[in-house]
Structure formats: C-alpha cells, structure tokens
Amino acid sequence: MTAETTILDRPAAPVAGRLKLAEALPLDTPLSVHIDPTNACNFKCVFCPTGDPTLLKSAGRRIASLKLDDYKTMIDGMAAFPRPVKVLYLYKDGEPLLNKALAAMVAYARASGAVETVGITSNGALLTRERGVELIEAGLDSIRISVEHVSDAGYAKVTRKFDDYAMIVANVAALFEEKTRRGRPLQIHAKIIDVGLSAAEKQRFHDDFGPISDSRNIDSPMGWTDNAGIDWTLGQAVSTGMDGVSPLRDEIVVCPSPFKTLAINSNGDASVCCVDWSHDTSVGNALETSIVDIWNGPALRELRLTHLRGRRDAIEACRNCQYVKGMPADSILDDHAAALIGKFDR
C-alpha cells in the first residue's frame, strides 16, 4: 500500500510556511527554536531513530535530560534576540512528558517575553489528566498528539512498548475537556503517520479524534537525516514531505532549516534542525554559549554557506536527508542561493 496522505481538517500553515523566506534573510531572530527536555522515550517506534538503541549507540548519542536551571539560562539568553522567537517547541528526540519539570518550563518561557508561543509534541501515553491540567495552567499554546495506530495490536507493532489505544483516546479527551471547561485557547492537534493504514483505520482516527481535537492530519513517513541505510519510510511510496502536502523535490539542494530555526538537544548541543537525530550538525553548545551567539556564530554561518554553495553532500547528516526534499514552496532557497551567498559570506 502506498503512503497516500489524507488531510483531515489540517491546521493553518505555520508562519515559516507563509513567509517568503529568501526575501527575509538573513533573520536576526530565528522563527522557531526547539529545546529538547529529554531525548529518552517510553516508546520504540519503528519509524523513529530514538526507537533503535543499537543505532543510537553507534552514533554516540547518550540519554540526557535537561535540568530546569540550565533551561532557564537558555531562555534568559534568548531574550537578547531583537524580537521574540515566534514559537518555542519543547520537544525534539524524546517524549517531553518524561521530564517532570515540563510544565515549569512552559510557564517560564511564557513569562519570559522571549517567545510568543510554546508548543509540544507528545505520544500521549503519559498525558494524565493531572499532567494535562499542569500544562494548561502553565500557559501551553499548542500540543501535537502523535497517535501511533488505532488499535491495541497496531500500537504494539509500531511502538514495540505499548498496546493501549483506548488510554491514548481517554488522555486526549481529558485534556480537551479540561481546556474547554477552563476556557483556555490551547490548540490540540492529533496526527498519525501513515504506516500502511487502511481506509477504515484512517476513518477511525478521524472519528475518534474529531470530537476531542481542534485539528487532525495524516502525515507521511519521513526518511530522516543521516539515515544509516535504514528505510525509515517502512517501504511506503512516499511522495510528499512530512506535512503530507508539499511534494518531494529530489532536485532541492539548499535546506532552509539552518536559516530559520535552531534545535537545542537535551545535552545542550545545538543542531541546525529538529530531525538531526544523530546530533551531527552541532554548531555549538547552549550550556556554554548563548543561543543568540550560536545563531550569529561562525559555525552556523559556515554551514549555511556550505548549503548555499551547493555542497550539502559534504555534510554527512544532510547528505541523504529526505526532510529537505519536502519543504513548502515558500521556503525553497535554491533559486536565490547566489544572491544569498553575498549576504552571509561576510
């Protein structure tokens, strides 16, 4: 079965997707920043590098969780950007709810003035009513629930750790009930990756999550960065980017991610995008250097120039990345590379 993507009441396009990125560069403030509360996960999903301990060991990626005080230092440093970061995403490689300080992290960021909104992505298994209320009261703006399947057997096959689909539905329903009862604007987005779902399974996802979420989407599998010869698409005939909309373009050379976003791993290393699971694109460490200085620093500038000069293949993590091929049209920089080199090569 192909990875035909069905869009079910998809949320509005993100700011980065609407912006003509080439005309706005260079950005003095990233559009978004990921900070990973932990790179550990309670699932071992078949389509995710975090679910493969042997692979992580070969890449030298150790389990790490971010301490609240270190996180606060990062947020305080972000206040030095000329304007607030539009979106702070508190997730990357792991399940953020494994960090007990997650709600405190949300609250600190919302009170800092350094960011406009805060969002997380969670698999929902640890999203008890109590944890959900904590996040709502902390001021969380958005949450994406990664639904892994629509049956117990499907969950067991995909996650290799968990087999209670009803629990996920109940947890999300409780969160929706609590945010509605409190009149809070928290946006709940449910999404599922098409791992070969039948039409009936796709419909069940829609039926079960339609009443308890603000938007829904069926996403395409993604090939990740530095794929180590592993088919993370699980044999699906993927034709779109992870958003399930943007067509894959094999000819794309310049990745827009290093120009608009930054991802801070749970050990402080700064990657240039959220799909750098192996942390091979590190351009500094946010526990040693401020995020502002990393954003404006020589290591990230050189990586951007490598992309603009058509040498993305020289960067191991970027060489075989599928993510770059499925970017929204307004973010594609290839036709502007020559002009942009002059702006960054200074």
Coordinates of C-alpha atoms in Angstrom, one line a residue:
M1 CA 0.0 0.0 0.0
T2 CA 1.3 3.5 -0.8
A3 CA 1.6 6.3 1.7
E4 CA -1.4 8.1 0.2
T5 CA -1.9 11.0 2.6
T6 CA -5.4 12.1 3.7
I7 CA -5.7 15.6 5.2
L8 CA -8.5 15.8 7.8
D9 CA -9.1 19.3 8.9
R10 CA -5.4 20.3 8.9
P11 CA -4.3 23.4 10.9
A12 CA -3.4 26.7 9.3
A13 CA 0.1 26.8 7.8
P14 CA 2.9 27.7 10.1
V15 CA 4.4 31.2 9.9
A16 CA 7.5 29.8 8.3
G17 CA 5.4 28.3 5.5
R18 CA 3.7 31.6 4.7
L19 CA 6.8 33.7 4.7
K20 CA 8.9 34.1 1.5
L21 CA 12.0 33.1 3.3
A22 CA 14.5 34.2 0.7
E23 CA 13.3 37.8 0.8
A24 CA 13.5 37.9 4.6
L25 CA 17.1 36.6 5.0
P26 CA 19.2 37.0 7.0
L27 CA 16.9 36.7 10.0
D28 CA 18.2 38.4 13.2
T29 CA 15.9 36.1 15.2
P30 CA 15.0 32.5 14.4
L31 CA 11.4 31.9 13.6
S32 CA 11.4 28.9 15.9
V33 CA 13.6 27.2 18.4
H34 CA 13.4 23.6 19.6
I35 CA 14.6 22.8 23.1
D36 CA 14.5 19.1 24.0
P37 CA 13.6 18.4 27.6
T38 CA 14.8 14.8 27.2
N39 CA 16.0 12.6 24.4
A40 CA 14.6 9.5 26.1
C41 CA 11.3 8.0 25.1
N42 CA 8.8 5.5 26.5
F43 CA 8.2 4.1 23.0
K44 CA 10.5 2.4 20.5
C45 CA 8.6 3.3 17.3
V46 CA 9.7 1.6 14.1
F47 CA 9.9 4.8 12.1
C48 CA 12.0 6.7 14.6
P49 CA 15.7 6.6 15.3
T50 CA 15.1 7.1 19.0
G51 CA 13.4 3.6 19.0
D52 CA 16.7 1.9 17.9
P53 CA 19.1 1.7 20.8
T54 CA 21.8 0.0 18.7
L55 CA 21.7 2.8 16.2
L56 CA 21.9 5.5 18.9
K57 CA 24.9 3.7 20.5
S58 CA 26.7 3.6 17.2
A59 CA 26.1 7.4 16.8
G60 CA 27.3 8.0 20.3
R61 CA 24.0 9.5 21.4
R62 CA 23.5 9.1 25.2
I63 CA 20.3 9.6 27.1
A64 CA 20.2 13.0 28.7
S65 CA 17.5 15.2 30.3
L66 CA 17.7 18.9 30.6
K67 CA 17.8 20.5 34.1
L68 CA 15.4 23.2 34.8
D69 CA 18.1 25.7 35.8
D70 CA 20.0 25.1 32.6
Y71 CA 16.8 25.6 30.6
K72 CA 16.1 28.9 32.4
T73 CA 19.6 30.1 31.5
M74 CA 18.9 29.3 27.8
I75 CA 15.5 31.1 27.9
D76 CA 17.1 34.1 29.6
G77 CA 19.7 34.2 26.9
M78 CA 17.1 34.2 24.2
A79 CA 15.8 37.5 25.5
A80 CA 18.8 39.1 23.8
F81 CA 17.3 38.5 20.3
P82 CA 16.0 41.7 18.8
R83 CA 12.4 40.3 18.9
P84 CA 10.7 37.3 20.5
V85 CA 11.0 33.9 18.8
K86 CA 7.6 33.1 17.3
V87 CA 7.5 29.5 18.5
L88 CA 9.4 27.6 21.2
Y89 CA 8.9 23.9 20.7
L90 CA 9.7 21.9 23.8
Y91 CA 10.4 18.6 22.1
K92 CA 12.9 17.0 19.6
D93 CA 14.2 13.5 20.1
G94 CA 12.3 12.2 23.1
E95 CA 9.0 12.2 24.9
P96 CA 8.8 15.6 26.7
L97 CA 6.5 14.4 29.5
L98 CA 9.3 12.2 30.8
N99 CA 10.8 15.4 32.2
K100 CA 8.9 16.2 35.4
A101 CA 9.7 19.9 35.0
L102 CA 7.9 20.3 31.7
A103 CA 5.1 22.4 33.0
A104 CA 7.6 24.6 34.8
M105 CA 9.5 25.0 31.5
V106 CA 6.3 26.1 29.7
A107 CA 5.4 28.6 32.4
Y108 CA 9.0 30.1 32.5
A109 CA 9.1 30.6 28.7
R110 CA 5.6 32.1 28.6
A111 CA 6.6 34.6 31.4
S112 CA 9.9 35.4 29.8
G113 CA 8.8 37.6 26.9
A114 CA 11.5 35.8 24.9
V115 CA 8.9 33.7 22.9
E116 CA 5.5 34.4 21.5
T117 CA 4.1 30.8 21.9
V118 CA 5.1 27.5 23.3
G119 CA 4.2 24.1 21.8
I120 CA 5.0 20.4 22.5
T121 CA 4.6 17.1 20.7
S122 CA 3.8 14.1 22.8
N123 CA 2.7 10.5 22.2
G124 CA 0.1 11.0 24.9
A125 CA 0.7 7.9 27.0
L126 CA 1.9 9.9 30.0
L127 CA -0.7 12.7 29.5
T128 CA -2.7 12.0 32.6
R129 CA -5.5 14.4 33.5
E130 CA -3.2 15.9 36.2
R131 CA -0.3 16.4 33.8
G132 CA -2.7 18.0 31.3
V133 CA -4.0 20.4 33.8
E134 CA -0.5 21.4 34.8
L135 CA 0.3 22.2 31.1
I136 CA -2.9 24.1 30.7
E137 CA -2.3 26.2 33.8
A138 CA 1.3 26.8 32.7
G139 CA 0.0 28.5 29.6
L140 CA 0.8 25.9 26.9
D141 CA -0.3 27.2 23.5
S142 CA -0.4 24.0 21.4
I143 CA 0.1 20.3 21.7
R144 CA 0.5 17.8 18.9
I145 CA -0.5 14.3 19.9
S146 CA 1.4 11.6 17.9
V147 CA -1.2 8.8 17.6
E148 CA 0.7 5.7 16.5
H149 CA -2.2 3.5 15.4
V150 CA -5.9 2.9 16.1
S151 CA -5.8 -0.5 17.7
D152 CA -4.0 -2.2 20.5
A153 CA -2.3 -4.6 18.1
G154 CA -1.3 -1.8 15.8
Y155 CA 0.2 0.1 18.8
A156 CA 2.2 -2.9 19.9
K157 CA 3.6 -3.4 16.4
V158 CA 4.5 0.2 15.8
T159 CA 5.7 1.2 19.3
R160 CA 7.2 -2.1 20.4
K161 CA 6.4 -0.9 24.0
F162 CA 2.7 0.0 24.4
D163 CA -0.6 -1.5 23.4
D164 CA -3.4 0.5 24.9
Y165 CA -5.1 2.6 22.2
A166 CA -8.1 3.4 24.5
M167 CA -5.8 5.0 27.0
I168 CA -4.5 7.5 24.4
V169 CA -8.0 8.4 23.4
A170 CA -9.0 8.9 27.0
N171 CA -6.0 11.0 27.8
V172 CA -6.6 13.3 24.9
A173 CA -10.3 13.5 25.7
A174 CA -9.5 14.5 29.3
L175 CA -7.2 17.3 28.1
F176 CA -9.8 18.6 25.6
E177 CA -12.4 18.5 28.4
E178 CA -10.2 20.4 30.8
K179 CA -9.1 23.1 28.4
T180 CA -12.7 23.6 27.3
R181 CA -14.0 23.8 30.8
R182 CA -11.4 26.4 31.7
G183 CA -12.0 28.4 28.5
R184 CA -8.3 28.1 27.6
P185 CA -7.1 28.6 24.0
L186 CA -4.8 25.5 24.0
Q187 CA -4.8 24.0 20.5
I188 CA -4.8 20.2 20.4
H189 CA -3.7 18.7 17.1
A190 CA -3.9 15.0 16.5
K191 CA -1.7 13.4 13.9
I192 CA -0.9 9.9 12.8
I193 CA 1.8 8.6 10.4
D194 CA 0.6 6.5 7.6
V195 CA 2.4 3.3 8.2
G196 CA 0.1 1.5 5.7
L197 CA -3.2 2.4 7.3
S198 CA -6.4 1.0 5.7
A199 CA -9.2 3.3 4.7
A200 CA -11.2 2.0 7.7
E201 CA -8.2 2.8 10.1
K202 CA -7.9 6.3 8.7
Q203 CA -11.6 6.8 9.2
R204 CA -11.4 5.5 12.8
F205 CA -8.7 8.0 13.5
H206 CA -10.9 10.8 12.2
D207 CA -14.0 9.5 14.1
D208 CA -12.2 9.0 17.4
F209 CA -10.2 12.3 17.5
G210 CA -12.5 14.6 15.6
P211 CA -14.6 15.4 18.8
I212 CA -11.5 15.8 21.1
S213 CA -9.1 17.8 19.0
D214 CA -9.0 21.1 17.2
S215 CA -7.3 19.8 14.1
R216 CA -6.1 16.5 12.6
N217 CA -3.8 15.2 9.9
I218 CA -2.4 12.0 8.5
D219 CA 1.3 12.5 7.9
S220 CA 3.7 10.8 5.5
P221 CA 6.7 8.8 6.9
M222 CA 10.0 10.7 6.8
G223 CA 13.4 9.5 5.7
W224 CA 15.2 11.5 8.5
T225 CA 18.8 12.7 8.3
D226 CA 21.9 10.5 8.3
N227 CA 19.7 7.5 7.6
A228 CA 22.4 4.9 8.1
G229 CA 21.0 2.8 5.3
I230 CA 17.7 2.3 7.1
D231 CA 14.4 2.8 5.3
W232 CA 12.5 4.9 7.9
T233 CA 9.6 5.2 5.4
L234 CA 8.9 1.5 6.0
G235 CA 8.7 0.7 2.3
Q236 CA 5.9 3.2 1.7
A237 CA 5.9 5.0 -1.6
V238 CA 6.2 8.5 -0.1
S239 CA 5.6 11.4 -2.5
T240 CA 5.2 14.3 -0.1
G241 CA 7.1 15.9 2.8
M242 CA 6.2 15.1 6.4
D243 CA 3.4 17.6 6.3
G244 CA 1.6 15.3 3.8
V245 CA 1.1 18.2 1.4
S246 CA 4.4 19.5 0.0
P247 CA 5.6 17.4 -2.9
L248 CA 9.0 15.8 -2.7
R249 CA 11.6 17.5 -4.9
D250 CA 14.7 15.4 -5.5
E251 CA 16.5 18.4 -7.0
I252 CA 16.5 20.6 -3.9
V253 CA 20.0 21.4 -2.7
V254 CA 19.7 24.2 -0.1
C255 CA 17.9 23.3 3.1
P256 CA 16.0 26.3 4.6
S257 CA 16.1 24.9 8.1
P258 CA 19.6 26.4 9.1
F259 CA 18.3 29.8 8.0
K260 CA 15.1 29.9 10.1
T261 CA 15.3 27.6 13.0
L262 CA 17.6 26.1 15.7
A263 CA 17.3 22.9 17.7
I264 CA 18.9 22.6 21.2
N265 CA 19.4 19.0 22.2
S266 CA 18.9 17.8 25.7
N267 CA 22.7 17.8 26.3
G268 CA 22.9 21.4 25.2
D269 CA 24.3 20.8 21.7
A270 CA 22.7 23.0 19.1
S271 CA 21.7 21.3 15.9
V272 CA 20.5 23.1 12.8
C273 CA 17.2 21.3 12.6
C274 CA 14.8 19.2 14.6
V275 CA 15.4 16.0 12.5
D276 CA 19.1 15.8 13.3
W277 CA 18.7 12.7 15.5
S278 CA 22.5 11.9 15.5
H279 CA 23.5 15.4 16.5
D280 CA 26.0 15.6 13.7
T281 CA 25.2 19.2 12.7
S282 CA 26.2 20.6 16.1
V283 CA 27.2 24.3 15.8
G284 CA 27.8 25.0 19.5
N285 CA 26.5 24.1 22.9
A286 CA 23.9 26.3 24.6
L287 CA 25.2 25.4 28.1
E288 CA 28.5 27.1 27.1
T289 CA 27.4 29.8 24.6
S290 CA 24.2 31.8 24.4
I291 CA 21.7 30.7 21.8
V292 CA 21.9 34.2 20.3
D293 CA 25.7 33.9 19.8
I294 CA 25.2 30.4 18.3
W295 CA 22.6 31.8 15.9
N296 CA 25.0 34.5 14.8
G297 CA 28.2 32.5 15.1
P298 CA 30.8 31.3 12.6
A299 CA 29.9 27.6 12.8
L300 CA 26.3 28.1 11.7
R301 CA 27.3 30.7 9.1
E302 CA 29.7 28.3 7.5
L303 CA 27.1 25.5 7.4
R304 CA 24.7 27.9 5.8
L305 CA 27.3 28.8 3.2
T306 CA 28.0 25.1 2.5
H307 CA 24.3 24.7 1.6
L308 CA 24.2 27.9 -0.5
R309 CA 27.3 26.8 -2.4
G310 CA 25.6 23.6 -3.5
R311 CA 27.8 21.4 -1.2
R312 CA 25.1 20.0 1.1
D313 CA 26.5 16.5 0.3
A314 CA 29.7 17.5 2.2
I315 CA 27.7 17.4 5.4
E316 CA 27.2 13.8 6.4
A317 CA 24.0 14.3 8.3
C318 CA 22.5 16.3 5.4
R319 CA 23.7 14.2 2.5
N320 CA 20.8 11.7 2.3
C321 CA 18.2 13.7 4.1
Q322 CA 14.6 13.3 2.8
Y323 CA 13.3 16.1 5.0
V324 CA 14.9 18.8 2.8
K325 CA 13.1 17.5 -0.2
G326 CA 9.6 18.1 1.2
M327 CA 9.8 21.7 2.2
P328 CA 6.9 24.2 1.5
A329 CA 7.4 26.1 -1.7
D330 CA 7.8 29.5 0.0
S331 CA 10.8 28.2 2.0
I332 CA 12.8 26.9 -1.0
L333 CA 16.0 28.8 -1.5
D334 CA 17.8 27.2 -4.4
D335 CA 16.9 29.9 -7.0
H336 CA 18.2 32.6 -4.6
A337 CA 21.4 30.9 -3.5
A338 CA 23.9 33.1 -5.4
A339 CA 22.4 36.3 -4.1
L340 CA 22.2 34.9 -0.5
I341 CA 25.9 33.9 -0.5
G342 CA 26.8 37.6 -0.6
K343 CA 24.6 38.3 2.5
F344 CA 26.2 35.5 4.6
D345 CA 29.8 35.5 3.4
R346 CA 30.9 38.5 5.4

